[in-house]
PDB file of C-alpha atoms and ligand atoms in Angstrom:
ATOM      1  CA  MET Y  16     -25.977 -16.439   2.763  1.00 95.00           C
ATOM      2  CA  LEU Y  17     -24.009 -13.968   4.872  1.00 97.00           C
ATOM      3  CA  LEU Y  18     -23.674 -11.256   2.217  1.00 97.00           C
ATOM      4  CA  GLU Y  19     -25.610 -10.944  -1.008  1.00 98.00           C
ATOM      5  CA  VAL Y  20     -25.051  -8.007  -3.315  1.00 97.00           C
ATOM      6  CA  ARG Y  21     -27.685  -7.873  -6.039  1.00 97.00           C
ATOM      7  CA  ASP Y  22     -27.570  -5.830  -9.197  1.00 98.00           C
ATOM      8  CA  ILE Y  23     -25.829  -2.776  -7.751  1.00 97.00           C
ATOM      9  CA  ASN Y  24     -25.437   0.301  -9.952  1.00 97.00           C
ATOM     10  CA  LYS Y  25     -23.837   3.598  -8.991  1.00 97.00           C
ATOM     11  CA  SER Y  26     -23.039   6.776 -10.933  1.00 97.00           C
ATOM     12  CA  PHE Y  27     -21.270   9.961  -9.938  1.00 96.00           C
ATOM     13  CA  ASP Y  28     -22.183  13.130 -11.833  1.00 95.00           C
ATOM     14  CA  GLN Y  29     -24.154  11.034 -14.328  1.00 94.00           C
ATOM     15  CA  GLN Y  30     -21.060   8.971 -15.002  1.00 95.00           C
ATOM     16  CA  PRO Y  31     -21.814   5.271 -14.380  1.00 96.00           C
ATOM     17  CA  ILE Y  32     -19.031   3.827 -12.189  1.00 96.00           C
ATOM     18  CA  ILE Y  33     -20.252   0.317 -11.364  1.00 97.00           C
ATOM     19  CA  GLN Y  34     -22.984  -1.630 -13.100  1.00 97.00           C
ATOM     20  CA  ASN Y  35     -25.001  -4.790 -12.395  1.00 97.00           C
ATOM     21  CA  ILE Y  36     -22.741  -5.968  -9.596  1.00 97.00           C
ATOM     22  CA  ASP Y  37     -23.767  -9.317  -8.119  1.00 98.00           C
ATOM     23  CA  LEU Y  38     -21.643 -11.092  -5.564  1.00 97.00           C
ATOM     24  CA  HIS Y  39     -21.912 -13.068  -2.378  1.00 98.00           C
ATOM     25  CA  VAL Y  40     -19.892 -14.193   0.617  1.00 97.00           C
ATOM     26  CA  ALA Y  41     -20.774 -17.288   2.641  1.00 96.00           C
ATOM     27  CA  THR Y  42     -19.947 -17.668   6.323  1.00 96.00           C
ATOM     28  CA  GLY Y  43     -16.292 -18.619   6.808  1.00 93.00           C
ATOM     29  CA  GLU Y  44     -15.228 -17.574   3.301  1.00 94.00           C
ATOM     30  CA  ILE Y  45     -12.596 -15.083   2.279  1.00 94.00           C
ATOM     31  CA  VAL Y  46     -13.563 -13.557  -1.032  1.00 96.00           C
ATOM     32  CA  SER Y  47     -11.611 -10.961  -3.000  1.00 97.00           C
ATOM     33  CA  LEU Y  48     -12.882  -8.245  -5.257  1.00 97.00           C
ATOM     34  CA  LEU Y  49      -9.993  -7.566  -7.602  1.00 97.00           C
ATOM     35  CA  GLY Y  50      -9.735  -4.641  -9.982  1.00 95.00           C
ATOM     36  CA  VAL Y  51      -7.423  -1.903 -11.160  1.00 92.00           C
ATOM     37  CA  SER Y  52      -7.259   1.437  -9.403  1.00 90.00           C
ATOM     38  CA  GLY Y  53     -10.348   3.541 -10.120  1.00 90.00           C
ATOM     39  CA  SER Y  54     -12.567   0.587 -10.996  1.00 92.00           C
ATOM     40  CA  GLY Y  55     -15.072   1.411  -8.275  1.00 94.00           C
ATOM     41  CA  LYS Y  56     -13.999  -1.011  -5.567  1.00 92.00           C
ATOM     42  CA  THR Y  57     -14.165   1.549  -2.779  1.00 92.00           C
ATOM     43  CA  THR Y  58     -17.473   2.807  -4.128  1.00 95.00           C
ATOM     44  CA  LEU Y  59     -18.878  -0.706  -3.778  1.00 95.00           C
ATOM     45  CA  PHE Y  60     -17.227  -1.149  -0.372  1.00 94.00           C
ATOM     46  CA  ASN Y  61     -19.001   1.965   0.926  1.00 94.00           C
ATOM     47  CA  ILE Y  62     -22.338   0.726  -0.398  1.00 96.00           C
ATOM     48  CA  ILE Y  63     -21.875  -2.690   1.261  1.00 96.00           C
ATOM     49  CA  ALA Y  64     -20.839  -1.009   4.521  1.00 94.00           C
ATOM     50  CA  GLY Y  65     -24.073   0.997   4.440  1.00 94.00           C
ATOM     51  CA  LEU Y  66     -22.216   4.294   4.090  1.00 93.00           C
ATOM     52  CA  SER Y  67     -23.381   5.193   0.603  1.00 95.00           C
ATOM     53  CA  LYS Y  68     -26.604   4.594  -1.327  1.00 96.00           C
ATOM     54  CA  PRO Y  69     -26.623   2.715  -4.626  1.00 97.00           C
ATOM     55  CA  ASP Y  70     -28.711   4.084  -7.513  1.00 97.00           C
ATOM     56  CA  GLN Y  71     -30.109   0.597  -7.925  1.00 97.00           C
ATOM     57  CA  GLY Y  72     -29.796  -2.800  -6.284  1.00 97.00           C
ATOM     58  CA  GLN Y  73     -29.786  -4.486  -2.917  1.00 96.00           C
ATOM     59  CA  VAL Y  74     -27.280  -5.381  -0.223  1.00 97.00           C
ATOM     60  CA  LEU Y  75     -28.451  -8.182   2.053  1.00 97.00           C
ATOM     61  CA  LEU Y  76     -26.669  -9.167   5.246  1.00 96.00           C
ATOM     62  CA  ASN Y  77     -28.011 -12.447   6.558  1.00 95.00           C
ATOM     63  CA  GLY Y  78     -31.051 -11.736   4.409  1.00 95.00           C
ATOM     64  CA  HIS Y  79     -31.632  -8.247   5.809  1.00 94.00           C
ATOM     65  CA  ASN Y  80     -31.386  -5.071   3.780  1.00 94.00           C
ATOM     66  CA  ASN Y  81     -28.238  -3.085   4.651  1.00 90.00           C
ATOM     67  CA  VAL Y  82     -28.592  -0.114   2.321  1.00 91.00           C
ATOM     68  CA  LEU Y  83     -27.716   3.032   4.261  1.00 89.00           C
ATOM     69  CA  LYS Y  84     -27.472   1.095   7.530  1.00 90.00           C
ATOM     70  CA  PRO Y  85     -23.924   1.607   8.766  1.00 88.00           C
ATOM     71  CA  GLY Y  86     -22.628  -0.347  11.749  1.00 89.00           C
ATOM     72  CA  ASN Y  87     -23.532  -3.857  10.612  1.00 93.00           C
ATOM     73  CA  VAL Y  88     -20.144  -4.880   9.234  1.00 95.00           C
ATOM     74  CA  SER Y  89     -16.609  -4.601  10.623  1.00 93.00           C
ATOM     75  CA  TYR Y  90     -14.502  -2.658   8.199  1.00 90.00           C
ATOM     76  CA  MET Y  91     -10.992  -1.397   7.742  1.00 86.00           C
ATOM     77  CA  LEU Y  92     -10.094   1.340   5.324  1.00 76.00           C
ATOM     78  CA  GLN Y  93      -7.035   1.497   3.075  1.00 68.00           C
ATOM     79  CA  LYS Y  94      -5.120   3.630   5.542  1.00 71.00           C
ATOM     80  CA  ASP Y  95      -4.966   2.216   9.042  1.00 66.00           C
ATOM     81  CA  LEU Y  96      -6.197   5.544  10.484  1.00 79.00           C
ATOM     82  CA  LEU Y  97      -4.755   4.910  13.924  1.00 89.00           C
ATOM     83  CA  MET Y  98      -4.863   8.111  15.887  1.00 93.00           C
ATOM     84  CA  PRO Y  99      -1.331   9.344  16.601  1.00 93.00           C
ATOM     85  CA  TYR Y 100      -2.155  10.835  19.993  1.00 96.00           C
ATOM     86  CA  ARG Y 101      -3.721   7.658  21.423  1.00 96.00           C
ATOM     87  CA  THR Y 102      -1.789   4.589  22.522  1.00 97.00           C
ATOM     88  CA  VAL Y 103      -2.260   1.399  20.548  1.00 96.00           C
ATOM     89  CA  LEU Y 104      -4.524   0.057  23.294  1.00 97.00           C
ATOM     90  CA  ASP Y 105      -6.685   3.162  23.288  1.00 96.00           C
ATOM     91  CA  ASN Y 106      -6.865   3.066  19.500  1.00 95.00           C
ATOM     92  CA  VAL Y 107      -8.064  -0.509  19.312  1.00 95.00           C
ATOM     93  CA  ILE Y 108     -10.805  -0.122  21.936  1.00 96.00           C
ATOM     94  CA  LEU Y 109     -12.622   2.576  19.931  1.00 94.00           C
ATOM     95  CA  PRO Y 110     -15.300   0.218  18.542  1.00 93.00           C
ATOM     96  CA  LEU Y 111     -16.079  -0.901  22.102  1.00 95.00           C
ATOM     97  CA  LEU Y 112     -16.313   2.670  23.370  1.00 95.00           C
ATOM     98  CA  LEU Y 113     -18.685   3.429  20.466  1.00 91.00           C
ATOM     99  CA  ARG Y 114     -20.878   0.606  21.788  1.00 91.00           C
ATOM    100  CA  LYS Y 115     -20.759   2.259  25.220  1.00 95.00           C
ATOM    101  CA  VAL Y 116     -18.660  -0.490  26.790  1.00 95.00           C
ATOM    102  CA  PRO Y 117     -16.985   1.047  29.882  1.00 97.00           C
ATOM    103  CA  LYS Y 118     -13.335   1.945  29.222  1.00 96.00           C
ATOM    104  CA  LYS Y 119     -11.945  -0.437  31.818  1.00 97.00           C
ATOM    105  CA  THR Y 120     -13.899  -3.411  30.464  1.00 97.00           C
ATOM    106  CA  ALA Y 121     -12.967  -2.419  26.905  1.00 97.00           C
ATOM    107  CA  ARG Y 122      -9.290  -2.315  27.789  1.00 97.00           C
ATOM    108  CA  GLN Y 123      -9.466  -5.720  29.512  1.00 97.00           C
ATOM    109  CA  LYS Y 124     -11.201  -7.273  26.528  1.00 95.00           C
ATOM    110  CA  ALA Y 125      -8.679  -5.823  24.074  1.00 96.00           C
ATOM    111  CA  LEU Y 126      -5.625  -6.652  26.206  1.00 96.00           C
ATOM    112  CA  ALA Y 127      -6.588 -10.325  26.132  1.00 95.00           C
ATOM    113  CA  LEU Y 128      -6.248 -10.250  22.326  1.00 95.00           C
ATOM    114  CA  PHE Y 129      -2.887  -8.506  21.907  1.00 96.00           C
ATOM    115  CA  LYS Y 130      -0.941 -11.766  21.995  1.00 93.00           C
ATOM    116  CA  GLU Y 131      -3.241 -13.430  19.483  1.00 91.00           C
ATOM    117  CA  PHE Y 132      -2.767 -10.495  17.108  1.00 92.00           C
ATOM    118  CA  GLY Y 133       1.020 -10.567  17.520  1.00 92.00           C
ATOM    119  CA  ILE Y 134       1.318  -7.139  19.113  1.00 94.00           C
ATOM    120  CA  ALA Y 135       1.841  -8.042  22.774  1.00 96.00           C
ATOM    121  CA  GLY Y 136       4.220  -5.555  24.369  1.00 96.00           C
ATOM    122  CA  TYR Y 137       3.027  -2.668  22.187  1.00 96.00           C
ATOM    123  CA  GLU Y 138      -0.126  -1.877  24.169  1.00 97.00           C
ATOM    124  CA  HIS Y 139       1.139   1.417  25.544  1.00 97.00           C
ATOM    125  CA  GLU Y 140       3.203   2.543  22.568  1.00 96.00           C
ATOM    126  CA  TYR Y 141       1.971   5.186  20.135  1.00 96.00           C
ATOM    127  CA  PRO Y 142       1.218   4.119  16.540  1.00 94.00           C
ATOM    128  CA  GLN Y 143       4.170   5.954  15.021  1.00 93.00           C
ATOM    129  CA  GLU Y 144       6.523   3.752  17.074  1.00 94.00           C
ATOM    130  CA  LEU Y 145       5.252   0.609  15.353  1.00 93.00           C
ATOM    131  CA  SER Y 146       6.392  -0.934  12.069  1.00 91.00           C
ATOM    132  CA  GLY Y 147       3.953  -1.005   9.134  1.00 88.00           C
ATOM    133  CA  GLY Y 148       3.055  -4.647   9.766  1.00 89.00           C
ATOM    134  CA  MET Y 149       2.442  -4.015  13.477  1.00 92.00           C
ATOM    135  CA  ARG Y 150       0.201  -1.053  12.680  1.00 92.00           C
ATOM    136  CA  GLN Y 151      -1.865  -3.224  10.354  1.00 89.00           C
ATOM    137  CA  ARG Y 152      -2.192  -5.888  13.038  1.00 92.00           C
ATOM    138  CA  ALA Y 153      -3.385  -3.210  15.469  1.00 94.00           C
ATOM    139  CA  ALA Y 154      -5.827  -1.873  12.883  1.00 93.00           C
ATOM    140  CA  LEU Y 155      -7.074  -5.414  12.268  1.00 92.00           C
ATOM    141  CA  LEU Y 156      -7.555  -5.947  15.997  1.00 93.00           C
ATOM    142  CA  ARG Y 157      -9.598  -2.746  16.129  1.00 94.00           C
ATOM    143  CA  THR Y 158     -11.626  -3.984  13.152  1.00 93.00           C
ATOM    144  CA  TYR Y 159     -12.147  -7.341  14.874  1.00 93.00           C
ATOM    145  CA  LEU Y 160     -13.505  -5.560  17.946  1.00 94.00           C
ATOM    146  CA  PHE Y 161     -16.397  -4.195  15.896  1.00 93.00           C
ATOM    147  CA  ASP Y 162     -17.553  -7.791  16.349  1.00 92.00           C
ATOM    148  CA  LYS Y 163     -19.762  -8.044  13.251  1.00 94.00           C
ATOM    149  CA  PRO Y 164     -20.312 -11.205  11.210  1.00 94.00           C
ATOM    150  CA  LEU Y 165     -18.655  -9.818   8.060  1.00 96.00           C
ATOM    151  CA  THR Y 166     -15.255  -8.093   7.819  1.00 95.00           C
ATOM    152  CA  LEU Y 167     -14.643  -5.742   4.885  1.00 95.00           C
ATOM    153  CA  LEU Y 168     -11.015  -4.932   4.166  1.00 94.00           C
ATOM    154  CA  ASP Y 169     -10.024  -2.262   1.624  1.00 92.00           C
ATOM    155  CA  GLU Y 170      -6.456  -2.958   0.453  1.00 91.00           C
ATOM    156  CA  PRO Y 171      -5.266  -3.637   4.007  1.00 90.00           C
ATOM    157  CA  PHE Y 172      -1.779  -4.782   3.057  1.00 90.00           C
ATOM    158  CA  SER Y 173      -1.024  -2.523   0.100  1.00 88.00           C
ATOM    159  CA  ALA Y 174       1.340  -0.203   1.974  1.00 85.00           C
ATOM    160  CA  LEU Y 175       3.523  -3.054   3.244  1.00 88.00           C
ATOM    161  CA  ASP Y 176       6.769  -4.278   1.721  1.00 90.00           C
ATOM    162  CA  GLU Y 177       6.690  -7.630  -0.094  1.00 91.00           C
ATOM    163  CA  LEU Y 178       8.171  -9.701   2.732  1.00 90.00           C
ATOM    164  CA  THR Y 179       5.985  -8.234   5.461  1.00 89.00           C
ATOM    165  CA  LYS Y 180       2.990  -8.680   3.177  1.00 91.00           C
ATOM    166  CA  ARG Y 181       3.739 -12.398   2.785  1.00 90.00           C
ATOM    167  CA  THR Y 182       3.959 -12.848   6.550  1.00 90.00           C
ATOM    168  CA  MET Y 183       0.726 -10.916   7.030  1.00 90.00           C
ATOM    169  CA  HIS Y 184      -1.101 -13.024   4.435  1.00 91.00           C
ATOM    170  CA  GLN Y 185      -0.241 -16.255   6.196  1.00 89.00           C
ATOM    171  CA  TRP Y 186      -1.072 -14.707   9.530  1.00 89.00           C
ATOM    172  CA  TYR Y 187      -4.457 -13.478   8.291  1.00 91.00           C
ATOM    173  CA  ILE Y 188      -5.361 -16.916   6.920  1.00 89.00           C
ATOM    174  CA  ASP Y 189      -4.543 -18.432  10.329  1.00 89.00           C
ATOM    175  CA  MET Y 190      -6.576 -15.739  12.120  1.00 89.00           C
ATOM    176  CA  MET Y 191      -9.539 -16.307   9.801  1.00 89.00           C
ATOM    177  CA  HIS Y 192      -9.656 -19.938  10.894  1.00 88.00           C
ATOM    178  CA  LYS Y 193      -8.981 -19.315  14.561  1.00 90.00           C
ATOM    179  CA  LEU Y 194     -11.517 -16.516  14.934  1.00 90.00           C
ATOM    180  CA  HIS Y 195     -14.064 -17.895  12.439  1.00 90.00           C
ATOM    181  CA  LEU Y 196     -14.011 -14.727  10.351  1.00 92.00           C
ATOM    182  CA  SER Y 197     -15.784 -14.130   7.060  1.00 96.00           C
ATOM    183  CA  THR Y 198     -14.043 -11.572   4.879  1.00 96.00           C
ATOM    184  CA  LEU Y 199     -14.586  -9.559   1.724  1.00 97.00           C
ATOM    185  CA  LEU Y 200     -11.236  -8.161   0.662  1.00 96.00           C
ATOM    186  CA  ILE Y 201     -10.788  -5.403  -1.857  1.00 95.00           C
ATOM    187  CA  THR Y 202      -7.472  -5.441  -3.660  1.00 94.00           C
ATOM    188  CA  HIS Y 203      -5.633  -4.572  -6.861  1.00 93.00           C
ATOM    189  CA  ASP Y 204      -2.926  -7.148  -6.102  1.00 94.00           C
ATOM    190  CA  ILE Y 205      -3.444 -10.342  -8.130  1.00 95.00           C
ATOM    191  CA  ASP Y 206      -1.045 -12.450  -6.049  1.00 94.00           C
ATOM    192  CA  GLU Y 207      -2.681 -11.295  -2.840  1.00 94.00           C
ATOM    193  CA  ALA Y 208      -6.166 -12.162  -4.099  1.00 95.00           C
ATOM    194  CA  LEU Y 209      -5.017 -15.631  -5.170  1.00 95.00           C
ATOM    195  CA  VAL Y 210      -3.042 -16.423  -2.027  1.00 92.00           C
ATOM    196  CA  LEU Y 211      -5.740 -15.309   0.392  1.00 93.00           C
ATOM    197  CA  SER Y 212      -9.043 -16.187  -1.188  1.00 94.00           C
ATOM    198  CA  ASN Y 213     -11.523 -18.993  -1.529  1.00 93.00           C
ATOM    199  CA  ARG Y 214     -13.020 -17.096  -4.465  1.00 96.00           C
ATOM    200  CA  VAL Y 215     -12.016 -14.063  -6.497  1.00 97.00           C
ATOM    201  CA  TYR Y 216     -14.339 -11.707  -8.352  1.00 98.00           C
ATOM    202  CA  VAL Y 217     -12.646  -9.706 -11.080  1.00 97.00           C
ATOM    203  CA  ILE Y 218     -14.114  -6.261 -11.719  1.00 97.00           C
ATOM    204  CA  ALA Y 219     -13.250  -4.432 -14.955  1.00 95.00           C
ATOM    205  CA  GLY Y 220     -14.547  -2.221 -17.765  1.00 94.00           C
ATOM    206  CA  ARG Y 221     -16.177   1.197 -17.876  1.00 91.00           C
ATOM    207  CA  PRO Y 222     -18.517   1.204 -16.107  1.00 95.00           C
ATOM    208  CA  SER Y 223     -17.071  -1.648 -14.079  1.00 96.00           C
ATOM    209  CA  GLN Y 224     -18.772  -5.000 -14.017  1.00 97.00           C
ATOM    210  CA  ILE Y 225     -17.869  -8.384 -12.600  1.00 97.00           C
ATOM    211  CA  VAL Y 226     -16.171 -10.064 -15.547  1.00 97.00           C
ATOM    212  CA  ASP Y 227     -15.009 -13.289 -13.925  1.00 98.00           C
ATOM    213  CA  GLU Y 228     -15.308 -15.391 -10.789  1.00 98.00           C
ATOM    214  CA  LEU Y 229     -12.563 -17.831  -9.843  1.00 97.00           C
ATOM    215  CA  ARG Y 230     -13.109 -20.642  -7.381  1.00 95.00           C
ATOM    216  CA  LEU Y 231      -9.770 -21.663  -5.978  1.00 92.00           C
ATOM    217  CA  ASN Y 232      -9.121 -25.245  -5.088  1.00 73.00           C
ATOM    218  CA  PRO Y 233     -10.014 -25.587  -1.383  1.00 66.00           C
ATOM    219  CA  THR Y 234      -8.066 -28.823  -1.038  1.00 66.00           C
ATOM    220  CA  ARG Y 235      -4.742 -27.470  -2.204  1.00 67.00           C
ATOM    221  CA  ASP Y 236      -1.654 -28.806  -0.475  1.00 69.00           C
ATOM    222  CA  ALA Y 237      -0.951 -26.348   2.359  1.00 67.00           C
ATOM    223  CA  SER Y 238       2.662 -27.527   2.641  1.00 67.00           C
ATOM    224  CA  VAL Y 239       3.483 -26.154  -0.827  1.00 74.00           C
ATOM    225  CA  ALA Y 240       3.583 -22.380  -1.358  1.00 82.00           C
ATOM    226  CA  PHE Y 241       0.599 -21.875  -3.695  1.00 86.00           C
ATOM    227  CA  GLU Y 242       2.273 -18.982  -5.509  1.00 86.00           C
ATOM    228  CA  LEU Y 243       5.026 -21.327  -6.675  1.00 87.00           C
ATOM    229  CA  THR Y 244       2.688 -23.853  -8.310  1.00 89.00           C
ATOM    230  CA  PRO Y 245       1.654 -24.136 -11.978  1.00 91.00           C
ATOM    231  CA  ASP Y 246      -2.013 -23.769 -10.894  1.00 91.00           C
ATOM    232  CA  PHE Y 247      -1.243 -20.339  -9.515  1.00 93.00           C
ATOM    233  CA  LEU Y 248       0.227 -19.210 -12.836  1.00 95.00           C
ATOM    234  CA  THR Y 249      -2.795 -20.536 -14.702  1.00 95.00           C
ATOM    235  CA  TYR Y 250      -5.106 -18.472 -12.478  1.00 96.00           C
ATOM    236  CA  LYS Y 251      -2.882 -15.427 -12.757  1.00 96.00           C
ATOM    237  CA  ARG Y 252      -2.817 -15.641 -16.552  1.00 97.00           C
ATOM    238  CA  ARG Y 253      -6.605 -15.848 -16.577  1.00 97.00           C
ATOM    239  CA  ILE Y 254      -6.941 -12.724 -14.400  1.00 97.00           C
ATOM    240  CA  ILE Y 255      -4.455 -10.761 -16.488  1.00 97.00           C
ATOM    241  CA  THR Y 256      -6.530 -11.641 -19.558  1.00 96.00           C
ATOM    242  CA  ASP Y 257      -9.742 -10.623 -17.745  1.00 96.00           C
ATOM    243  CA  LEU Y 258      -8.260  -7.266 -16.802  1.00 94.00           C
ATOM    244  CA  GLY Y 259      -6.707  -6.718 -20.215  1.00 89.00           C
ATOM    245  CA  VAL Y 260      -3.477  -5.513 -18.620  1.00 85.00           C
TER     246      VAL Y 260
HETATM  247  N1  ATP C   9     -17.835  10.961  -4.236  1.00 87.07           N
HETATM  248  C1  ATP C   9     -17.451  10.890  -5.509  1.00 87.07           C
HETATM  249  N2  ATP C   9     -17.792  11.840  -6.404  1.00 87.07           N
HETATM  250  C2  ATP C   9     -17.407  11.753  -7.700  1.00 87.07           C
HETATM  251  N3  ATP C   9     -16.675  10.751  -8.205  1.00 87.07           N
HETATM  252  C3  ATP C   9     -16.300   9.774  -7.356  1.00 87.07           C
HETATM  253  C4  ATP C   9     -16.666   9.779  -5.979  1.00 87.07           C
HETATM  254  N4  ATP C   9     -16.135   8.653  -5.398  1.00 87.07           N
HETATM  255  C5  ATP C   9     -15.478   7.996  -6.362  1.00 87.07           C
HETATM  256  N5  ATP C   9     -15.577   8.658  -7.547  1.00 87.07           N
HETATM  257  C6  ATP C   9     -15.012   8.206  -8.826  1.00 87.07           C
HETATM  258  O1  ATP C   9     -15.409   6.864  -9.028  1.00 87.07           O
HETATM  259  C7  ATP C   9     -14.364   6.109  -9.636  1.00 87.07           C
HETATM  260  C8  ATP C   9     -14.085   4.872  -8.797  1.00 87.07           C
HETATM  261  O2  ATP C   9     -13.458   5.257  -7.570  1.00 87.07           O
HETATM  262  P1  ATP C   9     -13.154   4.221  -6.400  1.00 87.07           P
HETATM  263  O3  ATP C   9     -12.415   4.961  -5.331  1.00 87.07           O
HETATM  264  O4  ATP C   9     -14.404   3.531  -6.018  1.00 87.07           O
HETATM  265  O5  ATP C   9     -12.186   3.192  -7.153  1.00 87.07           O
HETATM  266  P2  ATP C   9     -11.182   2.111  -6.556  1.00 87.07           P
HETATM  267  O6  ATP C   9     -11.267   0.929  -7.465  1.00 87.07           O
HETATM  268  O7  ATP C   9     -11.465   1.884  -5.125  1.00 87.07           O
HETATM  269  O8  ATP C   9      -9.786   2.825  -6.722  1.00 87.07           O
HETATM  270  P3  ATP C   9      -8.488   2.786  -5.766  1.00 87.07           P
HETATM  271  O9  ATP C   9      -7.963   1.380  -5.839  1.00 87.07           O
HETATM  272  O10 ATP C   9      -7.591   3.788  -6.414  1.00 87.07           O
HETATM  273  O11 ATP C   9      -8.932   3.177  -4.397  1.00 87.07           O
HETATM  274  C9  ATP C   9     -13.179   7.044  -9.780  1.00 87.07           C
HETATM  275  O12 ATP C   9     -13.156   7.520 -11.096  1.00 87.07           O
HETATM  276  C10 ATP C   9     -13.482   8.153  -8.794  1.00 87.07           C
HETATM  277  O13 ATP C   9     -12.933   9.367  -9.229  1.00 87.07           O
END
């Protein structure tokens, strides 16, 4: 198993935030963790990324303990955090520079991927000159260049308008297949979780626990927009009931 999260508990100021969290991600899967704002998703994200210590429980990456071991997953935070004073190219090569790859080699490696990520022609622009969708693509390219077996995404598309978001979803699914990515996605967007995922964990309650796990039909007809099918509505109704919203 690529990622196994076992019985994670975390409190802040003696206030339990997440409790008995168990989840897993297999190689090649895209799995969503879905919950309302404040349910502890980012808290769990930081623990999985090795940035924060749980009070209890284990995080295993390919069977190895990852508690307080940052640098073993590729991750992208809610905000794209592109630096305004660096060009897009110089933003995306940061993970390579952190690994001490020489700048010229890093630039060559990144340049070869701009087309694939749909941002060819924007290499020497500054982030503020890009649309929201383009910025996210650049941020995802930077995340990809961390080159780790698991990608963690914290609400990567939440700032985008509906139409751009739809395009980005389809694009991300295609990229997942092309680049053989494995992804854990954190989101509060039910439609997004359903459209993108192989499985969805629903997190709810106080403290938050996993209250449901949905396995979405892997053989669904790709020529029909999933969000327009009766199956989609059935899943959505189930999640709304789980969340009590
Ligand atoms: N360092 C901290 N110290 C104290 N409380 C914290 C800390 N980090 C998070 N919390 C609290 O833990 C709870 C969960 O926060 P978290 O950011 O993990 O939720 P979330 O589901 O990611 O929310 P959002 O979708 O709004 O980002 C919140 O009540 C938050 O105030």
